[in-house]
Coordinates of N, CA and C in Angstrom, one line a residue:
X1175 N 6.5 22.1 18.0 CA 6.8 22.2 16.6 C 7.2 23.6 16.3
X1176 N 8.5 23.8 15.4 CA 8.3 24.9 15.3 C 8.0 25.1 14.1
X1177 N 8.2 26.6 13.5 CA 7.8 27.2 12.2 C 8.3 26.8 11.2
X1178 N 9.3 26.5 10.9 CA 10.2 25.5 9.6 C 9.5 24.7 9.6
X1179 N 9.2 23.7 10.9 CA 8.8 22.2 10.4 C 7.5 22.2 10.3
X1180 N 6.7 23.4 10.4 CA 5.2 23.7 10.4 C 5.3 24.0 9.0
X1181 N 6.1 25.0 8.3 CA 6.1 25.5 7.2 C 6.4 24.3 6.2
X1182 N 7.9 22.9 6.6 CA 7.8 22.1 5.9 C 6.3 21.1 5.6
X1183 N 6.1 20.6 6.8 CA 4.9 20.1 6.7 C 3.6 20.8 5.8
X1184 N 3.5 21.8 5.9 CA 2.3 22.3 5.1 C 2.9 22.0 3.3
X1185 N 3.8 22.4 3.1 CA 3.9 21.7 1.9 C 4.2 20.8 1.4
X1186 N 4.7 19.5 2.2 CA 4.5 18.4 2.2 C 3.2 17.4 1.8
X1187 N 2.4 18.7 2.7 CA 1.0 18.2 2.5 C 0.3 18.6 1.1
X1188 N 0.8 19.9 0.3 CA -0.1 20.1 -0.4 C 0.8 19.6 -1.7
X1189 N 1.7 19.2 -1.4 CA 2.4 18.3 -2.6 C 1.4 16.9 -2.4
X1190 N 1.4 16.2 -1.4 CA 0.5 15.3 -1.7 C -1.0 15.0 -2.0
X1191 N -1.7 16.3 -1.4 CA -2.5 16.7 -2.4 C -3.0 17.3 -3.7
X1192 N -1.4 17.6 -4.2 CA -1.6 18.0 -5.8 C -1.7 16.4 -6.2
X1193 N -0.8 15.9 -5.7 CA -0.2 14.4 -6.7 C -1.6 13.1 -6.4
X1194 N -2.8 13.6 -5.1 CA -3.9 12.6 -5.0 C -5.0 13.3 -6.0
X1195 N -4.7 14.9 -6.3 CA -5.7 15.6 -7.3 C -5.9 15.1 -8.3
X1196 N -4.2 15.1 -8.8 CA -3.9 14.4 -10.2 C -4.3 13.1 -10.4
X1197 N -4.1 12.1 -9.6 CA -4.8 11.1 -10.1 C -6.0 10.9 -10.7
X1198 N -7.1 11.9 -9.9 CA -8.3 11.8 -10.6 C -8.8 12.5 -11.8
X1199 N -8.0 13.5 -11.8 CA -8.0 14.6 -12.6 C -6.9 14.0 -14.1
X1200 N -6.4 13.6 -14.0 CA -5.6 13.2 -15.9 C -6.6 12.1 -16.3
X1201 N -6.5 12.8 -17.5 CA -7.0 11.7 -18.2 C -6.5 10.6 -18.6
X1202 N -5.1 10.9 -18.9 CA -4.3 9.7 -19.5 C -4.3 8.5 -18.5
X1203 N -4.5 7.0 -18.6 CA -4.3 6.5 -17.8 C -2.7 6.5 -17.1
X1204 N -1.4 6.5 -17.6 CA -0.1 6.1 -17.4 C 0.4 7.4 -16.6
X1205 N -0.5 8.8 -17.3 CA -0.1 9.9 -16.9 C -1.2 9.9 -14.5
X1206 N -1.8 9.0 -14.6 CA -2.7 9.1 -13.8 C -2.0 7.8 -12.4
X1207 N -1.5 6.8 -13.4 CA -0.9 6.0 -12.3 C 0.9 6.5 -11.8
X1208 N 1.5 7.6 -12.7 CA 2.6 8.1 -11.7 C 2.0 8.9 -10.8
X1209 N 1.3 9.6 -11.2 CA 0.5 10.5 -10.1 C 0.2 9.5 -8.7
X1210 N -0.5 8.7 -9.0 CA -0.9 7.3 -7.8 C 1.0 7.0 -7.2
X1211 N 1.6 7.0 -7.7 CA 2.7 6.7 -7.6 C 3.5 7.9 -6.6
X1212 N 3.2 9.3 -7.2 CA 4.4 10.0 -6.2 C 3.4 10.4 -5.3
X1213 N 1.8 10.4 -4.8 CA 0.9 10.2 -3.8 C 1.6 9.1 -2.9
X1214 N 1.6 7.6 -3.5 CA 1.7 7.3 -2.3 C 3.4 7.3 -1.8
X1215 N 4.4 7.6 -2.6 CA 5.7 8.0 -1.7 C 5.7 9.6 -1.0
X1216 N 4.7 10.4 -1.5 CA 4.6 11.3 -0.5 C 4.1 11.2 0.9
X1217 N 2.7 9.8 1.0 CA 2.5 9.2 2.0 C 3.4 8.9 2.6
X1218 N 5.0 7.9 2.1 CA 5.9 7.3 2.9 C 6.5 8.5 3.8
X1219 N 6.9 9.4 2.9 CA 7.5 10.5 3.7 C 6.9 10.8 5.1
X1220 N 5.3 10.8 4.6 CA 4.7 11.3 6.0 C 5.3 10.1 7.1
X1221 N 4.8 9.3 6.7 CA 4.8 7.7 8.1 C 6.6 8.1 8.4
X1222 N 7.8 8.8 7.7 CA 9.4 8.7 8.5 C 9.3 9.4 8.8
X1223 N 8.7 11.1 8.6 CA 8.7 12.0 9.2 C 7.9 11.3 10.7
X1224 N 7.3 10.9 10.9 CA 6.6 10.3 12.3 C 7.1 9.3 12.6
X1225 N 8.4 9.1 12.4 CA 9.4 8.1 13.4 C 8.7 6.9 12.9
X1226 N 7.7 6.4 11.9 CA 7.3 5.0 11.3 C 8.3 4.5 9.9
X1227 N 9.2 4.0 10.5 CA 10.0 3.6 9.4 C 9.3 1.9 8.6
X1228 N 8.8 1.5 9.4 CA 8.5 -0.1 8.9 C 7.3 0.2 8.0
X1229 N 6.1 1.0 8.8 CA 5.2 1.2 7.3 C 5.3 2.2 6.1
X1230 N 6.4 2.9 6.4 CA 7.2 3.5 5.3 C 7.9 2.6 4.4
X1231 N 8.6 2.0 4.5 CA 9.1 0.9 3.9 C 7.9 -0.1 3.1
X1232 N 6.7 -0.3 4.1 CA 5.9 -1.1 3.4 C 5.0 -0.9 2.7
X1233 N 5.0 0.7 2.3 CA 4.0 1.5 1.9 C 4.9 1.8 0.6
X1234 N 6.4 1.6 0.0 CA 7.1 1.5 -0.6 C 7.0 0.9 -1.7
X1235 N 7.5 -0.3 -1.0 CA 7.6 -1.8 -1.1 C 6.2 -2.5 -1.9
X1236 N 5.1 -2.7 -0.8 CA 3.8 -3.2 -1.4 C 2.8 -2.3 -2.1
X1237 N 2.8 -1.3 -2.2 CA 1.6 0.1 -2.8 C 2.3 0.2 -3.8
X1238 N 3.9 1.0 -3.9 CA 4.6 1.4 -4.8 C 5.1 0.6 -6.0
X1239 N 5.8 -0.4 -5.2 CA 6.4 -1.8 -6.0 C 5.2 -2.6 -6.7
X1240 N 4.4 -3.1 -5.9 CA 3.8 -3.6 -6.3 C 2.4 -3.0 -6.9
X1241 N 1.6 -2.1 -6.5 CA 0.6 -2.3 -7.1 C 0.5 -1.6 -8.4
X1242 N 1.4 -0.7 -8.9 CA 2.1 0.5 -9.7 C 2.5 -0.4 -10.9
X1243 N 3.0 -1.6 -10.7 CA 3.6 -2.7 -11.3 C 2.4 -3.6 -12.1
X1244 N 1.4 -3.7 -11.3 CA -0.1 -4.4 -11.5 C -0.4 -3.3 -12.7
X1245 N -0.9 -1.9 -12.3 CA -1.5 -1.1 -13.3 C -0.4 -1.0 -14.2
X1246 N 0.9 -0.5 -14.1 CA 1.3 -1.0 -15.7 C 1.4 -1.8 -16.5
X1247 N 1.2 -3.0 -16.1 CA 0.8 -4.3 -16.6 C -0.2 -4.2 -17.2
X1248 N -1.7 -3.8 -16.7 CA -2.7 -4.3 -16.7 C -3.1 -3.0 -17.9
X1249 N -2.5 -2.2 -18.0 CA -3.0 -0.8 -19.0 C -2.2 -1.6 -20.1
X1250 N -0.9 -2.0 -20.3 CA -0.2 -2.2 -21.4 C -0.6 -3.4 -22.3
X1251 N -1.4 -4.4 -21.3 CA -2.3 -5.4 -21.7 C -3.5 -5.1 -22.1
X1252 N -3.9 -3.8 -21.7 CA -5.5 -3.6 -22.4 C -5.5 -2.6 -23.4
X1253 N -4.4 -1.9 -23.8 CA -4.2 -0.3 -24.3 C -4.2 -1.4 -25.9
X1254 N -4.5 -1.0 -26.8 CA -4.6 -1.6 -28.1 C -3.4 -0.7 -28.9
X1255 N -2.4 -1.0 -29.6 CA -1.6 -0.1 -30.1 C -2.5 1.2 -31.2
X1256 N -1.6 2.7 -31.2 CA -2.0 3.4 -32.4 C -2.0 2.8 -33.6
X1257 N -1.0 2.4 -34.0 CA -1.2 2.0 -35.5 C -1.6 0.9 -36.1
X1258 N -2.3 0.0 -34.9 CA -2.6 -1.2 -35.2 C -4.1 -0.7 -35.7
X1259 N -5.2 -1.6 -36.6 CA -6.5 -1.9 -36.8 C -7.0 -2.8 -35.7
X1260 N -7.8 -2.5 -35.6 CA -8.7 -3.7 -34.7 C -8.8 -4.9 -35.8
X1261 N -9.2 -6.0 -35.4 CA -9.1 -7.2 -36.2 C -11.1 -7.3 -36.0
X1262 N -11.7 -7.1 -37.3 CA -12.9 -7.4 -37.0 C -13.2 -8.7 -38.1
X1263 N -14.1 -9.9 -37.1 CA -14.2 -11.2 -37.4 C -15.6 -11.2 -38.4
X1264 N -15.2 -12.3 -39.0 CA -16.2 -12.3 -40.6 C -15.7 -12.6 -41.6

């Protein structure tokens, strides 16, 4: 390996450990699932950089596509609007 691709690699890596930091680290939920988001296509990168093209693709595909898709769903179904009141029964 030489020094470029030593030098790329190291920051490769610590890009995806800013973006797995971030996840835990924001508060905001939406602001927390991009973060989950460019984590795991920094993952994909790693799996082409290692000649794994199929779980790159599926690391894409089913993590990215899909589960990214679940939490924004699942936040914009639970997040109650600002300007709305809660509805309290009585």
């Amino acid at each position: 390996m030489t020094l470029v691709e030593t030098g790329a690699f190291a920051v490769l890596a610590l890009v995806t450990l800013a973006f797995s930091l971030g996840v835990v680290l924001m508060r905001d939920v939406w602001h927390s699932a991009l973060m989950l988001g460019g984590a795991l296509l920094s993952l994909a990168v790693h799996f082409v950089w290692l000649n794994a093209e199929f779980p790159a693709a599926m690391q894409v595909l089913v993590y990215v596509g899909g589960v990214l898709v679940l939490i924004a769903f699942a936040v914009m179904l639970t997040r109650a609007a600002d300007d709305e009141e809660p509805e309290v029964a009585g």
